[in-house]
């Protein structure tokens, strides 16, 4: 499948915009051209951006009028591999697995080609405060001049997201050293999936026990500390003793002190905290790929379809030009749709000309060249 087109109205600096998206889309343009706004609008439609909404997300026109409503439409089309172009192109029907995933969201145009169109509408909630974010299916894809009317909107709310199409956001400030301490980060999500058979877990915990005992026995400092702490038993009627564990006792606790070392060999390897931001941010991005592959395997196991939407904002930050080129290839190899916003001529040069989308912020609003 493919997010074929996105339409955005009333969001940030975007008054009214339509943009087509290839499988790997590279957004280029000056600062404040609208690259991030396009990504955040798609995140609003498919991801979790709604919980980050603020008044500043509502468009203000040249007369200082604030829009009362944000509308984002996404059109999803089925695709198939074309040998003649060595690329993916549109086809007229979804595969059986996607028919099951989309269910009654699927409609057909005048040429009997299948599509799924979802409208996201955001308005301020005058009663409860905050914002109302509601998603509706569309029965058609209007001409751009009249796309915001309600003629094709089916007033039946979409109450849950499509699990097979997760939105994955990668920002320029990623840092694996910090993310190792965050359970909600992508590396944290990967670590939460660590699992062993009961036999392997018992064997590993026995090795850790031996390691702890050896560490205490061979360290006079730890031995003395244990002797002093054993006096705690005086407060418990002489019962109990201290058990010092320099290393975690249980396998489940390993992820709490999980660390990553990188270098040119076992004797010249350093913790991520001692590496520069380039290495740390690149490593963070690679953990996202690991998370996506883990998710893909889960869906395959359950015989479910999976098509992530990966949006990377300025992924070239802190990276050498050669590293930027390698990074682009790694992003482009993701099994899903990739949207990259960049200021890097090296990333732009690596992409196909047909994958580039140049955004320009004119007085009349954001436009795509």
mmCIF file of C-alpha atoms in Angstrom:
data_model
loop_
_atom_site.group_PDB
_atom_site.id
_atom_site.type_symbol
_atom_site.label_atom_id
_atom_site.label_comp_id
_atom_site.label_asym_id
_atom_site.label_seq_id
_atom_site.Cartn_x
_atom_site.Cartn_y
_atom_site.Cartn_z
ATOM 1 C CA UNK A 1 0.000 0.000 0.000
ATOM 2 C CA UNK A 2 0.999 3.640 -0.165
ATOM 3 C CA UNK A 3 -0.156 6.967 1.229
ATOM 4 C CA UNK A 4 -0.722 8.408 -2.203
ATOM 5 C CA UNK A 5 -1.826 11.954 -1.325
ATOM 6 C CA UNK A 6 -2.197 14.185 1.704
ATOM 7 C CA UNK A 7 -4.312 17.330 1.961
ATOM 8 C CA UNK A 8 -3.875 19.813 4.793
ATOM 9 C CA UNK A 9 -5.990 22.814 5.746
ATOM 10 C CA UNK A 10 -5.595 25.259 8.645
ATOM 11 C CA UNK A 11 -2.512 23.698 10.230
ATOM 12 C CA UNK A 12 0.352 25.923 11.367
ATOM 13 C CA UNK A 13 1.651 27.861 8.334
ATOM 14 C CA UNK A 14 -0.400 25.771 5.918
ATOM 15 C CA UNK A 15 -3.641 27.331 4.734
ATOM 16 C CA UNK A 16 -4.489 24.837 1.990
ATOM 17 C CA UNK A 17 -2.125 22.256 0.537
ATOM 18 C CA UNK A 18 -2.092 18.997 -1.402
ATOM 19 C CA UNK A 19 1.066 16.899 -1.646
ATOM 20 C CA UNK A 20 1.633 13.568 -3.383
ATOM 21 C CA UNK A 21 3.960 11.100 -1.702
ATOM 22 C CA UNK A 22 6.162 8.370 -3.230
ATOM 23 C CA UNK A 23 7.323 5.462 -1.091
ATOM 24 C CA UNK A 24 10.418 7.455 -0.069
ATOM 25 C CA UNK A 25 9.606 11.168 -0.007
ATOM 26 C CA UNK A 26 12.353 13.736 0.579
ATOM 27 C CA UNK A 27 11.048 17.150 1.649
ATOM 28 C CA UNK A 28 13.425 20.021 0.945
ATOM 29 C CA UNK A 29 13.116 23.780 1.319
ATOM 30 C CA UNK A 30 14.246 26.748 3.377
ATOM 31 C CA UNK A 31 13.597 27.119 7.103
ATOM 32 C CA UNK A 32 9.883 27.712 7.826
ATOM 33 C CA UNK A 33 8.934 26.407 4.383
ATOM 34 C CA UNK A 34 6.528 23.901 5.974
ATOM 35 C CA UNK A 35 8.504 20.633 5.947
ATOM 36 C CA UNK A 36 7.914 19.888 9.627
ATOM 37 C CA UNK A 37 4.283 21.025 9.356
ATOM 38 C CA UNK A 38 3.626 18.418 6.643
ATOM 39 C CA UNK A 39 5.125 15.672 8.814
ATOM 40 C CA UNK A 40 3.232 16.774 11.939
ATOM 41 C CA UNK A 41 -0.019 16.959 9.974
ATOM 42 C CA UNK A 42 0.428 13.331 8.855
ATOM 43 C CA UNK A 43 1.259 12.430 12.460
ATOM 44 C CA UNK A 44 -1.963 14.149 13.505
ATOM 45 C CA UNK A 45 -3.889 12.031 11.010
ATOM 46 C CA UNK A 46 -2.228 8.673 11.671
ATOM 47 C CA UNK A 47 -0.165 8.964 14.849
ATOM 48 C CA UNK A 48 -0.242 10.504 18.299
ATOM 49 C CA UNK A 49 0.295 14.206 17.610
ATOM 50 C CA UNK A 50 -3.215 15.082 18.859
ATOM 51 C CA UNK A 51 -1.978 14.988 22.448
ATOM 52 C CA UNK A 52 0.588 17.668 21.592
ATOM 53 C CA UNK A 53 -1.869 20.092 19.965
ATOM 54 C CA UNK A 54 -1.702 23.747 21.043
ATOM 55 C CA UNK A 55 -3.353 26.985 19.944
ATOM 56 C CA UNK A 56 -0.259 27.705 17.836
ATOM 57 C CA UNK A 57 -1.108 24.726 15.600
ATOM 58 C CA UNK A 58 -4.171 26.550 14.224
ATOM 59 C CA UNK A 59 -3.413 28.604 11.113
ATOM 60 C CA UNK A 60 -3.357 32.410 11.308
ATOM 61 C CA UNK A 61 -3.916 34.191 7.995
ATOM 62 C CA UNK A 62 -2.457 37.501 6.818
ATOM 63 C CA UNK A 63 -5.344 39.390 8.484
ATOM 64 C CA UNK A 64 -4.641 37.732 11.863
ATOM 65 C CA UNK A 65 -7.735 35.554 11.625
ATOM 66 C CA UNK A 66 -7.314 32.209 13.388
ATOM 67 C CA UNK A 67 -8.811 29.176 11.667
ATOM 68 C CA UNK A 68 -11.438 27.373 13.714
ATOM 69 C CA UNK A 69 -10.724 23.956 12.263
ATOM 70 C CA UNK A 70 -7.791 21.804 11.129
ATOM 71 C CA UNK A 71 -8.532 19.235 8.423
ATOM 72 C CA UNK A 72 -6.105 16.565 7.206
ATOM 73 C CA UNK A 73 -7.098 14.019 4.551
ATOM 74 C CA UNK A 74 -4.942 11.035 3.617
ATOM 75 C CA UNK A 75 -5.563 8.801 0.609
ATOM 76 C CA UNK A 76 -4.200 5.244 0.686
ATOM 77 C CA UNK A 77 -3.874 3.214 -2.507
ATOM 78 C CA UNK A 78 -2.924 -0.427 -3.174
ATOM 79 C CA UNK A 79 0.368 -0.982 -4.990
ATOM 80 C CA UNK A 80 2.198 -3.701 -6.878
ATOM 81 C CA UNK A 81 5.772 -4.193 -8.057
ATOM 82 C CA UNK A 82 6.427 -3.092 -11.656
ATOM 83 C CA UNK A 83 9.333 -4.923 -13.288
ATOM 84 C CA UNK A 84 9.505 -2.423 -16.143
ATOM 85 C CA UNK A 85 10.319 0.449 -13.780
ATOM 86 C CA UNK A 86 11.891 -1.604 -10.968
ATOM 87 C CA UNK A 87 9.558 0.209 -8.584
ATOM 88 C CA UNK A 88 6.163 0.023 -6.958
ATOM 89 C CA UNK A 89 3.150 1.428 -8.782
ATOM 90 C CA UNK A 90 -0.566 1.704 -8.141
ATOM 91 C CA UNK A 91 -2.969 -1.159 -8.840
ATOM 92 C CA UNK A 92 -6.754 -1.305 -8.617
ATOM 93 C CA UNK A 93 -7.390 -3.584 -5.653
ATOM 94 C CA UNK A 94 -6.063 -4.318 -2.184
ATOM 95 C CA UNK A 95 -4.660 -7.701 -1.212
ATOM 96 C CA UNK A 96 -6.817 -9.954 0.956
ATOM 97 C CA UNK A 97 -4.868 -9.132 4.118
ATOM 98 C CA UNK A 98 -5.365 -5.385 3.613
ATOM 99 C CA UNK A 99 -9.042 -5.900 2.812
ATOM 100 C CA UNK A 100 -9.310 -7.518 6.239
ATOM 101 C CA UNK A 101 -7.333 -4.705 7.904
ATOM 102 C CA UNK A 102 -9.284 -1.849 6.279
ATOM 103 C CA UNK A 103 -12.682 -3.575 6.247
ATOM 104 C CA UNK A 104 -15.483 -1.089 5.440
ATOM 105 C CA UNK A 105 -13.039 1.815 4.967
ATOM 106 C CA UNK A 106 -12.418 0.666 1.375
ATOM 107 C CA UNK A 107 -14.234 2.530 -1.409
ATOM 108 C CA UNK A 108 -13.947 2.710 -5.201
ATOM 109 C CA UNK A 109 -13.527 5.606 -7.591
ATOM 110 C CA UNK A 110 -15.243 6.022 -10.963
ATOM 111 C CA UNK A 111 -12.664 3.705 -12.572
ATOM 112 C CA UNK A 112 -13.434 0.976 -10.001
ATOM 113 C CA UNK A 113 -10.014 1.467 -8.401
ATOM 114 C CA UNK A 114 -9.963 0.789 -4.668
ATOM 115 C CA UNK A 115 -8.775 3.363 -2.143
ATOM 116 C CA UNK A 116 -9.031 4.254 1.542
ATOM 117 C CA UNK A 117 -9.435 7.912 2.494
ATOM 118 C CA UNK A 118 -9.442 9.145 6.082
ATOM 119 C CA UNK A 119 -10.311 12.654 7.229
ATOM 120 C CA UNK A 120 -9.042 14.033 10.548
ATOM 121 C CA UNK A 121 -10.860 17.081 11.921
ATOM 122 C CA UNK A 122 -9.518 19.068 14.876
ATOM 123 C CA UNK A 123 -11.476 21.776 16.679
ATOM 124 C CA UNK A 124 -11.303 23.482 20.039
ATOM 125 C CA UNK A 125 -13.607 21.928 22.627
ATOM 126 C CA UNK A 126 -15.546 24.864 24.090
ATOM 127 C CA UNK A 127 -17.221 22.697 26.738
ATOM 128 C CA UNK A 128 -14.471 20.464 28.116
ATOM 129 C CA UNK A 129 -11.554 22.602 27.047
ATOM 130 C CA UNK A 130 -8.662 21.332 24.982
ATOM 131 C CA UNK A 131 -9.341 19.975 21.508
ATOM 132 C CA UNK A 132 -11.631 17.513 19.768
ATOM 133 C CA UNK A 133 -9.919 15.238 17.245
ATOM 134 C CA UNK A 134 -12.307 13.122 15.189
ATOM 135 C CA UNK A 135 -11.585 10.849 12.222
ATOM 136 C CA UNK A 136 -14.046 9.985 9.492
ATOM 137 C CA UNK A 137 -13.911 7.742 6.402
ATOM 138 C CA UNK A 138 -14.407 9.376 3.010
ATOM 139 C CA UNK A 139 -16.427 7.768 0.234
ATOM 140 C CA UNK A 140 -14.627 9.726 -2.480
ATOM 141 C CA UNK A 141 -11.633 11.924 -3.225
ATOM 142 C CA UNK A 142 -12.936 15.303 -4.416
ATOM 143 C CA UNK A 143 -11.210 17.702 -6.755
ATOM 144 C CA UNK A 144 -8.751 19.840 -4.828
ATOM 145 C CA UNK A 145 -10.805 23.038 -5.288
ATOM 146 C CA UNK A 146 -13.657 21.608 -3.190
ATOM 147 C CA UNK A 147 -11.903 19.037 -1.029
ATOM 148 C CA UNK A 148 -12.806 20.495 2.382
ATOM 149 C CA UNK A 149 -16.580 20.248 1.876
ATOM 150 C CA UNK A 150 -18.488 17.405 3.494
ATOM 151 C CA UNK A 151 -19.949 15.812 0.359
ATOM 152 C CA UNK A 152 -17.813 12.655 0.661
ATOM 153 C CA UNK A 153 -17.455 12.573 4.454
ATOM 154 C CA UNK A 154 -19.206 9.607 6.033
ATOM 155 C CA UNK A 155 -20.407 10.749 9.441
ATOM 156 C CA UNK A 156 -19.396 7.543 11.139
ATOM 157 C CA UNK A 157 -16.435 8.100 13.447
ATOM 158 C CA UNK A 158 -13.330 5.955 13.168
ATOM 159 C CA UNK A 159 -12.814 4.994 16.798
ATOM 160 C CA UNK A 160 -9.423 3.284 16.603
ATOM 161 C CA UNK A 161 -6.208 3.599 14.662
ATOM 162 C CA UNK A 162 -5.124 1.109 12.048
ATOM 163 C CA UNK A 163 -2.559 -0.995 13.942
ATOM 164 C CA UNK A 164 -1.046 -2.255 10.702
ATOM 165 C CA UNK A 165 -0.016 1.342 9.812
ATOM 166 C CA UNK A 166 1.927 2.712 12.818
ATOM 167 C CA UNK A 167 3.390 6.209 12.533
ATOM 168 C CA UNK A 168 7.045 6.249 13.660
ATOM 169 C CA UNK A 169 8.629 9.648 14.304
ATOM 170 C CA UNK A 170 12.401 10.193 14.356
ATOM 171 C CA UNK A 171 13.497 13.705 15.308
ATOM 172 C CA UNK A 172 16.856 15.427 14.912
ATOM 173 C CA UNK A 173 17.542 15.506 18.668
ATOM 174 C CA UNK A 174 17.641 11.738 19.163
ATOM 175 C CA UNK A 175 20.324 10.477 21.560
ATOM 176 C CA UNK A 176 20.658 6.784 22.340
ATOM 177 C CA UNK A 177 22.522 7.514 25.595
ATOM 178 C CA UNK A 178 19.421 9.223 26.976
ATOM 179 C CA UNK A 179 16.997 6.800 25.356
ATOM 180 C CA UNK A 180 18.611 3.831 27.118
ATOM 181 C CA UNK A 181 17.072 5.201 30.338
ATOM 182 C CA UNK A 182 13.601 5.734 28.872
ATOM 183 C CA UNK A 183 11.174 2.823 28.749
ATOM 184 C CA UNK A 184 9.012 4.646 26.189
ATOM 185 C CA UNK A 185 11.886 5.134 23.706
ATOM 186 C CA UNK A 186 12.279 2.740 20.789
ATOM 187 C CA UNK A 187 15.333 1.082 22.312
ATOM 188 C CA UNK A 188 13.331 0.808 25.554
ATOM 189 C CA UNK A 189 10.512 -0.914 23.660
ATOM 190 C CA UNK A 190 13.000 -3.356 22.114
ATOM 191 C CA UNK A 191 14.494 -4.136 25.528
ATOM 192 C CA UNK A 192 11.022 -4.753 26.958
ATOM 193 C CA UNK A 193 10.726 -7.652 24.507
ATOM 194 C CA UNK A 194 13.745 -9.496 25.945
ATOM 195 C CA UNK A 195 12.617 -13.024 26.713
ATOM 196 C CA UNK A 196 14.284 -16.322 27.594
ATOM 197 C CA UNK A 197 13.029 -19.829 28.174
ATOM 198 C CA UNK A 198 12.760 -20.783 31.854
ATOM 199 C CA UNK A 199 15.758 -23.101 31.499
ATOM 200 C CA UNK A 200 17.930 -20.399 29.914
ATOM 201 C CA UNK A 201 16.796 -17.873 32.520
ATOM 202 C CA UNK A 202 17.723 -20.218 35.402
ATOM 203 C CA UNK A 203 21.121 -20.933 33.841
ATOM 204 C CA UNK A 204 21.870 -17.238 33.273
ATOM 205 C CA UNK A 205 20.781 -16.247 36.783
ATOM 206 C CA UNK A 206 23.026 -18.989 38.218
ATOM 207 C CA UNK A 207 25.965 -17.506 36.293
ATOM 208 C CA UNK A 208 25.094 -14.031 37.569
ATOM 209 C CA UNK A 209 24.972 -15.391 41.139
ATOM 210 C CA UNK A 210 28.456 -16.840 40.712
ATOM 211 C CA UNK A 211 29.644 -13.535 39.268
ATOM 212 C CA UNK A 212 28.238 -11.590 42.230
ATOM 213 C CA UNK A 213 29.799 -13.949 44.770
ATOM 214 C CA UNK A 214 33.172 -13.756 43.030
ATOM 215 C CA UNK A 215 33.029 -9.961 42.868
ATOM 216 C CA UNK A 216 32.375 -9.675 46.613
ATOM 217 C CA UNK A 217 34.967 -12.312 47.568
ATOM 218 C CA UNK A 218 37.767 -10.694 45.580
ATOM 219 C CA UNK A 219 37.055 -7.112 46.672
ATOM 220 C CA UNK A 220 38.103 -6.110 50.189
ATOM 221 C CA UNK A 221 35.950 -2.988 49.852
ATOM 222 C CA UNK A 222 32.797 -4.971 49.074
ATOM 223 C CA UNK A 223 33.644 -7.554 51.757
ATOM 224 C CA UNK A 224 34.032 -4.834 54.399
ATOM 225 C CA UNK A 225 30.820 -3.188 53.238
ATOM 226 C CA UNK A 226 28.961 -6.473 53.579
ATOM 227 C CA UNK A 227 30.358 -7.001 57.085
ATOM 228 C CA UNK A 228 29.084 -3.596 58.207
ATOM 229 C CA UNK A 229 25.697 -4.018 56.549
ATOM 230 C CA UNK A 230 25.270 -7.432 58.159
ATOM 231 C CA UNK A 231 24.939 -5.568 61.465
ATOM 232 C CA UNK A 232 21.444 -4.688 60.304
ATOM 233 C CA UNK A 233 20.516 -8.078 61.752
ATOM 234 C CA UNK A 234 20.806 -6.521 65.239
ATOM 235 C CA UNK A 235 17.608 -4.656 64.485
ATOM 236 C CA UNK A 236 15.875 -7.895 63.468
ATOM 237 C CA UNK A 237 16.612 -10.006 66.544
ATOM 238 C CA UNK A 238 19.809 -11.335 65.022
ATOM 239 C CA UNK A 239 18.066 -12.681 61.940
ATOM 240 C CA UNK A 240 19.047 -11.955 58.332
ATOM 241 C CA UNK A 241 22.135 -11.103 56.336
ATOM 242 C CA UNK A 242 23.016 -8.671 53.563
ATOM 243 C CA UNK A 243 23.308 -9.856 50.000
ATOM 244 C CA UNK A 244 25.419 -7.465 47.892
ATOM 245 C CA UNK A 245 24.807 -7.704 44.184
ATOM 246 C CA UNK A 246 27.074 -5.605 41.968
ATOM 247 C CA UNK A 247 25.199 -7.198 39.038
ATOM 248 C CA UNK A 248 21.397 -7.649 38.771
ATOM 249 C CA UNK A 249 20.006 -10.705 40.483
ATOM 250 C CA UNK A 250 17.204 -11.314 38.005
ATOM 251 C CA UNK A 251 17.285 -11.430 34.235
ATOM 252 C CA UNK A 252 14.278 -9.075 34.133
ATOM 253 C CA UNK A 253 16.447 -6.369 35.714
ATOM 254 C CA UNK A 254 19.166 -6.502 33.059
ATOM 255 C CA UNK A 255 17.434 -3.919 30.874
ATOM 256 C CA UNK A 256 17.575 -1.379 33.724
ATOM 257 C CA UNK A 257 21.354 -1.160 33.452
ATOM 258 C CA UNK A 258 21.602 -2.081 29.786
ATOM 259 C CA UNK A 259 24.477 -0.305 28.059
ATOM 260 C CA UNK A 260 25.940 -0.203 24.570
ATOM 261 C CA UNK A 261 29.644 -0.001 23.750
ATOM 262 C CA UNK A 262 31.076 0.813 20.353
ATOM 263 C CA UNK A 263 34.639 0.948 19.043
ATOM 264 C CA UNK A 264 37.151 -0.733 16.792
ATOM 265 C CA UNK A 265 37.657 -3.781 18.985
ATOM 266 C CA UNK A 266 37.064 -5.387 22.381
ATOM 267 C CA UNK A 267 39.981 -3.512 23.945
ATOM 268 C CA UNK A 268 39.123 -0.168 22.368
ATOM 269 C CA UNK A 269 35.386 0.076 22.885
ATOM 270 C CA UNK A 270 33.627 2.900 24.701
ATOM 271 C CA UNK A 271 30.211 3.442 26.202
ATOM 272 C CA UNK A 272 27.812 5.529 24.090
ATOM 273 C CA UNK A 273 27.995 8.396 26.574
ATOM 274 C CA UNK A 274 31.627 8.968 25.518
ATOM 275 C CA UNK A 275 30.842 9.078 21.804
ATOM 276 C CA UNK A 276 29.908 12.213 19.879
ATOM 277 C CA UNK A 277 26.343 13.178 19.011
ATOM 278 C CA UNK A 278 26.764 11.877 15.467
ATOM 279 C CA UNK A 279 27.355 8.296 16.592
ATOM 280 C CA UNK A 280 24.724 8.513 19.324
ATOM 281 C CA UNK A 281 22.017 9.899 17.053
ATOM 282 C CA UNK A 282 22.823 7.402 14.294
ATOM 283 C CA UNK A 283 22.694 4.516 16.781
ATOM 284 C CA UNK A 284 19.319 5.788 17.969
ATOM 285 C CA UNK A 285 17.961 5.699 14.432
ATOM 286 C CA UNK A 286 19.201 2.124 13.969
ATOM 287 C CA UNK A 287 17.304 1.065 17.106
ATOM 288 C CA UNK A 288 14.152 2.334 15.370
ATOM 289 C CA UNK A 289 14.914 -0.067 12.496
ATOM 290 C CA UNK A 290 15.392 -2.880 15.026
ATOM 291 C CA UNK A 291 12.030 -2.004 16.607
ATOM 292 C CA UNK A 292 10.327 -2.024 13.199
ATOM 293 C CA UNK A 293 11.773 -5.421 12.288
ATOM 294 C CA UNK A 294 10.640 -6.792 15.660
ATOM 295 C CA UNK A 295 7.139 -5.428 15.025
ATOM 296 C CA UNK A 296 7.122 -6.874 11.516
ATOM 297 C CA UNK A 297 8.010 -10.345 12.821
ATOM 298 C CA UNK A 298 5.164 -10.136 15.335
ATOM 299 C CA UNK A 299 2.671 -9.263 12.607
ATOM 300 C CA UNK A 300 3.995 -12.013 10.342
ATOM 301 C CA UNK A 301 3.635 -14.509 13.172
ATOM 302 C CA UNK A 302 -0.008 -13.528 13.551
ATOM 303 C CA UNK A 303 -0.386 -13.463 9.736
ATOM 304 C CA UNK A 304 -1.246 -9.777 9.839
ATOM 305 C CA UNK A 305 -0.189 -7.049 7.403
ATOM 306 C CA UNK A 306 2.263 -4.357 8.478
ATOM 307 C CA UNK A 307 3.202 -1.076 6.797
ATOM 308 C CA UNK A 308 4.870 1.533 9.027
ATOM 309 C CA UNK A 309 5.030 5.225 8.140
ATOM 310 C CA UNK A 310 8.487 6.470 9.168
ATOM 311 C CA UNK A 311 9.007 10.232 9.360
ATOM 312 C CA UNK A 312 12.555 11.482 9.965
ATOM 313 C CA UNK A 313 13.196 15.173 10.618
ATOM 314 C CA UNK A 314 16.704 16.272 9.696
ATOM 315 C CA UNK A 315 18.242 12.823 10.240
ATOM 316 C CA UNK A 316 21.568 14.166 8.932
ATOM 317 C CA UNK A 317 22.133 16.266 12.072
ATOM 318 C CA UNK A 318 25.649 15.746 13.523
ATOM 319 C CA UNK A 319 26.673 13.360 10.731
ATOM 320 C CA UNK A 320 29.619 13.461 8.305
ATOM 321 C CA UNK A 321 28.618 13.628 4.584
ATOM 322 C CA UNK A 322 29.620 9.996 3.956
ATOM 323 C CA UNK A 323 27.585 8.927 6.979
ATOM 324 C CA UNK A 324 24.636 10.941 5.667
ATOM 325 C CA UNK A 325 24.689 8.999 2.408
ATOM 326 C CA UNK A 326 24.767 5.675 4.265
ATOM 327 C CA UNK A 327 21.998 6.867 6.561
ATOM 328 C CA UNK A 328 19.753 7.666 3.599
ATOM 329 C CA UNK A 329 20.205 4.158 2.198
ATOM 330 C CA UNK A 330 19.365 2.667 5.599
ATOM 331 C CA UNK A 331 16.199 4.765 5.849
ATOM 332 C CA UNK A 332 15.178 3.987 2.279
ATOM 333 C CA UNK A 333 15.470 0.252 3.000
ATOM 334 C CA UNK A 334 12.740 0.388 5.662
ATOM 335 C CA UNK A 335 9.829 -1.854 4.706
ATOM 336 C CA UNK A 336 7.173 0.810 4.708
ATOM 337 C CA UNK A 337 6.794 4.420 3.627
ATOM 338 C CA UNK A 338 9.511 6.924 4.529
ATOM 339 C CA UNK A 339 9.191 10.712 4.722
ATOM 340 C CA UNK A 340 12.404 12.670 5.244
ATOM 341 C CA UNK A 341 12.709 16.408 5.810
ATOM 342 C CA UNK A 342 16.246 17.622 5.233
ATOM 343 C CA UNK A 343 18.603 20.511 4.561
ATOM 344 C CA UNK A 344 21.332 18.132 3.390
ATOM 345 C CA UNK A 345 22.396 18.282 -0.272
ATOM 346 C CA UNK A 346 23.928 14.827 0.229
ATOM 347 C CA UNK A 347 20.577 13.224 1.146
ATOM 348 C CA UNK A 348 18.848 15.075 -1.671
ATOM 349 C CA UNK A 349 21.499 13.891 -4.129
ATOM 350 C CA UNK A 350 21.064 10.263 -3.035
ATOM 351 C CA UNK A 351 17.304 10.316 -3.664
ATOM 352 C CA UNK A 352 15.527 9.933 -6.990
ATOM 353 C CA UNK A 353 14.484 13.179 -8.654
ATOM 354 C CA UNK A 354 10.881 11.958 -8.608
ATOM 355 C CA UNK A 355 11.075 11.514 -4.812
ATOM 356 C CA UNK A 356 11.957 15.165 -4.098
ATOM 357 C CA UNK A 357 9.275 17.571 -2.876
ATOM 358 C CA UNK A 358 10.373 21.195 -2.654
ATOM 359 C CA UNK A 359 8.261 23.321 -0.312
ATOM 360 C CA UNK A 360 8.082 27.110 -0.604
ATOM 361 C CA UNK A 361 6.423 29.447 1.882
ATOM 362 C CA UNK A 362 4.769 32.212 -0.128
ATOM 363 C CA UNK A 363 2.657 35.071 1.249
ATOM 364 C CA UNK A 364 -0.386 33.108 0.111
ATOM 365 C CA UNK A 365 0.719 30.003 1.996
ATOM 366 C CA UNK A 366 2.909 26.896 1.623
ATOM 367 C CA UNK A 367 3.240 25.455 -1.888
ATOM 368 C CA UNK A 368 4.914 22.363 -3.347
ATOM 369 C CA UNK A 369 7.221 22.767 -6.333
#
